[in-house]
GROMACS .gro file of C-alpha atoms in nm:
model
  182
    1UNK     CA    1   0.697  -1.492  -1.236
    2UNK     CA    2   0.659  -1.274  -1.494
    3UNK     CA    3   0.710  -0.912  -1.422
    4UNK     CA    4   0.706  -0.734  -1.756
    5UNK     CA    5   0.392  -0.516  -1.748
    6UNK     CA    6   0.080  -0.605  -1.913
    7UNK     CA    7   0.133  -0.371  -2.212
    8UNK     CA    8   0.487  -0.488  -2.286
    9UNK     CA    9   0.325  -0.830  -2.428
   10UNK     CA   10   0.149  -0.695  -2.688
   11UNK     CA   11   0.353  -0.383  -2.778
   12UNK     CA   12   0.452  -0.504  -3.108
   13UNK     CA   13   0.151  -0.693  -3.172
   14UNK     CA   14  -0.009  -0.359  -3.161
   15UNK     CA   15   0.244  -0.145  -3.364
   16UNK     CA   16   0.206  -0.450  -3.639
   17UNK     CA   17  -0.179  -0.455  -3.627
   18UNK     CA   18  -0.181  -0.044  -3.670
   19UNK     CA   19   0.037  -0.071  -3.939
   20UNK     CA   20  -0.196  -0.344  -4.176
   21UNK     CA   21  -0.452  -0.110  -4.105
   22UNK     CA   22  -0.316   0.187  -4.201
   23UNK     CA   23  -0.202  -0.025  -4.546
   24UNK     CA   24  -0.574  -0.066  -4.611
   25UNK     CA   25  -0.656  -0.415  -4.417
   26UNK     CA   26  -0.941  -0.478  -4.247
   27UNK     CA   27  -0.929  -0.487  -3.856
   28UNK     CA   28  -0.988  -0.881  -3.854
   29UNK     CA   29  -0.764  -0.954  -4.131
   30UNK     CA   30  -0.489  -0.751  -3.946
   31UNK     CA   31  -0.519  -0.934  -3.644
   32UNK     CA   32  -0.516  -1.236  -3.786
   33UNK     CA   33  -0.175  -1.183  -3.948
   34UNK     CA   34  -0.043  -0.964  -3.650
   35UNK     CA   35  -0.120  -1.300  -3.447
   36UNK     CA   36   0.057  -1.558  -3.698
   37UNK     CA   37   0.374  -1.354  -3.686
   38UNK     CA   38   0.524  -1.564  -3.392
   39UNK     CA   39   0.811  -1.303  -3.420
   40UNK     CA   40   0.624  -1.011  -3.262
   41UNK     CA   41   0.640  -0.958  -2.862
   42UNK     CA   42   0.838  -1.269  -2.803
   43UNK     CA   43   1.075  -1.182  -2.501
   44UNK     CA   44   0.918  -1.087  -2.132
   45UNK     CA   45   1.112  -1.028  -1.809
   46UNK     CA   46   1.103  -1.247  -1.526
   47UNK     CA   47   1.204  -1.313  -1.161
   48UNK     CA   48   1.277  -1.652  -0.950
   49UNK     CA   49   1.045  -1.734  -0.689
   50UNK     CA   50   1.223  -1.750  -0.364
   51UNK     CA   51   1.098  -1.973  -0.050
   52UNK     CA   52   1.016  -1.811   0.251
   53UNK     CA   53   1.183  -2.062   0.424
   54UNK     CA   54   1.510  -1.985   0.263
   55UNK     CA   55   1.543  -1.666   0.470
   56UNK     CA   56   1.618  -1.603   0.847
   57UNK     CA   57   1.318  -1.676   0.997
   58UNK     CA   58   1.280  -1.348   1.179
   59UNK     CA   59   1.256  -1.159   0.806
   60UNK     CA   60   0.969  -1.367   0.779
   61UNK     CA   61   0.704  -1.148   0.882
   62UNK     CA   62   0.822  -0.866   0.678
   63UNK     CA   63   0.841  -1.027   0.361
   64UNK     CA   64   0.538  -1.182   0.396
   65UNK     CA   65   0.365  -0.826   0.455
   66UNK     CA   66   0.546  -0.705   0.155
   67UNK     CA   67   0.794  -0.475   0.380
   68UNK     CA   68   1.124  -0.591   0.226
   69UNK     CA   69   1.188  -0.357  -0.069
   70UNK     CA   70   1.321  -0.587  -0.379
   71UNK     CA   71   1.067  -0.906  -0.274
   72UNK     CA   72   0.695  -0.932  -0.339
   73UNK     CA   73   0.530  -1.181  -0.133
   74UNK     CA   74   0.325  -1.447  -0.276
   75UNK     CA   75   0.164  -1.749  -0.100
   76UNK     CA   76   0.190  -2.089  -0.116
   77UNK     CA   77   0.031  -2.243  -0.424
   78UNK     CA   78  -0.303  -2.446  -0.369
   79UNK     CA   79  -0.200  -2.757  -0.601
   80UNK     CA   80   0.151  -2.739  -0.384
   81UNK     CA   81   0.371  -2.675  -0.674
   82UNK     CA   82   0.548  -2.418  -0.469
   83UNK     CA   83   0.583  -2.297  -0.108
   84UNK     CA   84   0.526  -1.976   0.038
   85UNK     CA   85   0.709  -1.744  -0.129
   86UNK     CA   86   0.878  -1.394  -0.250
   87UNK     CA   87   0.938  -1.301  -0.596
   88UNK     CA   88   1.283  -1.171  -0.579
   89UNK     CA   89   1.268  -0.842  -0.808
   90UNK     CA   90   1.678  -0.782  -0.768
   91UNK     CA   91   1.711  -1.046  -1.002
   92UNK     CA   92   1.550  -1.011  -1.320
   93UNK     CA   93   1.597  -1.210  -1.679
   94UNK     CA   94   1.438  -1.208  -2.050
   95UNK     CA   95   1.288  -1.509  -2.149
   96UNK     CA   96   1.162  -1.607  -2.467
   97UNK     CA   97   0.764  -1.696  -2.483
   98UNK     CA   98   0.834  -2.024  -2.695
   99UNK     CA   99   1.020  -2.144  -2.421
  100UNK     CA  100   0.752  -2.153  -2.182
  101UNK     CA  101   0.471  -2.439  -2.266
  102UNK     CA  102   0.193  -2.316  -2.056
  103UNK     CA  103   0.091  -2.072  -1.781
  104UNK     CA  104  -0.073  -2.221  -1.467
  105UNK     CA  105  -0.104  -1.953  -1.243
  106UNK     CA  106  -0.156  -1.553  -1.279
  107UNK     CA  107  -0.249  -1.268  -1.051
  108UNK     CA  108  -0.565  -1.074  -0.988
  109UNK     CA  109  -0.618  -0.727  -1.079
  110UNK     CA  110  -0.557  -0.613  -0.749
  111UNK     CA  111  -0.213  -0.821  -0.654
  112UNK     CA  112  -0.100  -0.695  -1.022
  113UNK     CA  113  -0.121  -0.400  -0.897
  114UNK     CA  114   0.019  -0.456  -0.594
  115UNK     CA  115   0.307  -0.645  -0.824
  116UNK     CA  116   0.368  -0.307  -1.016
  117UNK     CA  117   0.373  -0.099  -0.692
  118UNK     CA  118   0.647  -0.316  -0.591
  119UNK     CA  119   0.865  -0.307  -0.872
  120UNK     CA  120   0.834   0.093  -0.907
  121UNK     CA  121   0.908   0.118  -0.548
  122UNK     CA  122   1.235  -0.099  -0.589
  123UNK     CA  123   1.304   0.044  -0.923
  124UNK     CA  124   1.249   0.385  -0.875
  125UNK     CA  125   1.266   0.475  -0.474
  126UNK     CA  126   1.583   0.214  -0.434
  127UNK     CA  127   1.574   0.449  -0.098
  128UNK     CA  128   1.268   0.447   0.079
  129UNK     CA  129   1.326   0.751   0.265
  130UNK     CA  130   1.081   0.969   0.076
  131UNK     CA  131   0.819   0.704   0.091
  132UNK     CA  132   0.862   0.600   0.478
  133UNK     CA  133   0.863   0.976   0.543
  134UNK     CA  134   0.531   1.017   0.396
  135UNK     CA  135   0.404   0.688   0.553
  136UNK     CA  136   0.554   0.801   0.886
  137UNK     CA  137   0.390   1.189   0.875
  138UNK     CA  138   0.025   1.040   0.742
  139UNK     CA  139   0.033   0.710   0.975
  140UNK     CA  140  -0.046   0.494   0.667
  141UNK     CA  141   0.118   0.234   0.417
  142UNK     CA  142   0.124   0.372   0.079
  143UNK     CA  143  -0.027   0.056  -0.163
  144UNK     CA  144  -0.005   0.248  -0.505
  145UNK     CA  145   0.131   0.553  -0.667
  146UNK     CA  146   0.001   0.728  -1.000
  147UNK     CA  147   0.118   1.006  -1.186
  148UNK     CA  148  -0.154   1.195  -1.404
  149UNK     CA  149   0.009   1.124  -1.760
  150UNK     CA  150  -0.208   1.389  -1.911
  151UNK     CA  151  -0.054   1.685  -1.722
  152UNK     CA  152   0.195   1.535  -1.503
  153UNK     CA  153   0.107   1.775  -1.248
  154UNK     CA  154  -0.082   1.564  -1.028
  155UNK     CA  155   0.016   1.259  -0.833
  156UNK     CA  156  -0.217   1.032  -0.680
  157UNK     CA  157  -0.113   0.789  -0.342
  158UNK     CA  158  -0.356   0.515  -0.262
  159UNK     CA  159  -0.328   0.421   0.096
  160UNK     CA  160  -0.386   0.110   0.262
  161UNK     CA  161  -0.699   0.199   0.418
  162UNK     CA  162  -0.867   0.275   0.068
  163UNK     CA  163  -0.806   0.647   0.073
  164UNK     CA  164  -0.653   0.824  -0.195
  165UNK     CA  165  -0.384   1.157  -0.123
  166UNK     CA  166  -0.391   1.372  -0.449
  167UNK     CA  167  -0.063   1.621  -0.468
  168UNK     CA  168  -0.016   1.887  -0.705
  169UNK     CA  169   0.299   1.988  -0.811
  170UNK     CA  170   0.291   2.347  -0.854
  171UNK     CA  171   0.394   2.483  -1.206
  172UNK     CA  172   0.744   2.574  -1.254
  173UNK     CA  173   0.838   2.904  -1.340
  174UNK     CA  174   0.940   3.040  -1.672
  175UNK     CA  175   1.330   3.091  -1.683
  176UNK     CA  176   1.434   3.472  -1.763
  177UNK     CA  177   1.502   3.378  -2.146
  178UNK     CA  178   1.121   3.282  -2.135
  179UNK     CA  179   1.152   2.905  -2.158
  180UNK     CA  180   0.946   2.699  -1.910
  181UNK     CA  181   1.203   2.458  -1.737
  182UNK     CA  182   1.086   2.124  -1.711
   0.00000   0.00000   0.00000
């Protein structure tokens, strides 16, 4: 499964397009030129699908529920192409998009958000201690975390019941030197 963030797939393309527009080309011409450059955005990250049946039976429930850090549950494919599985986020590789002939399946927007959270949880929280403490304290499961990029002081924690817990980090006090510590 592709595990690169959506914006990663067009990062170089967007940069090239903007540069061409700054050089005076019309938007449609800049897009055509960038689109024809097959050296742009060629690589993406992917992780293998592992059948749930490859794990001990007593782990299946937690894997299916997405409670095992480093794994993301994927239902069996309707056409039988693969069984009920988990994406093994502990293993990532880089693939050249030229090696892929066609894309057969994709996640819907809600599932992509859950995958992003599973990746963030694995990459950032390595220890679930803080997340588990928050979940235990509020009696809900965290489904997503977003940081307000406009001020980096606000964090929105989405919960399994659809509610959102907003946390605000108080601003830091200035250092005696007069500079604000970040």
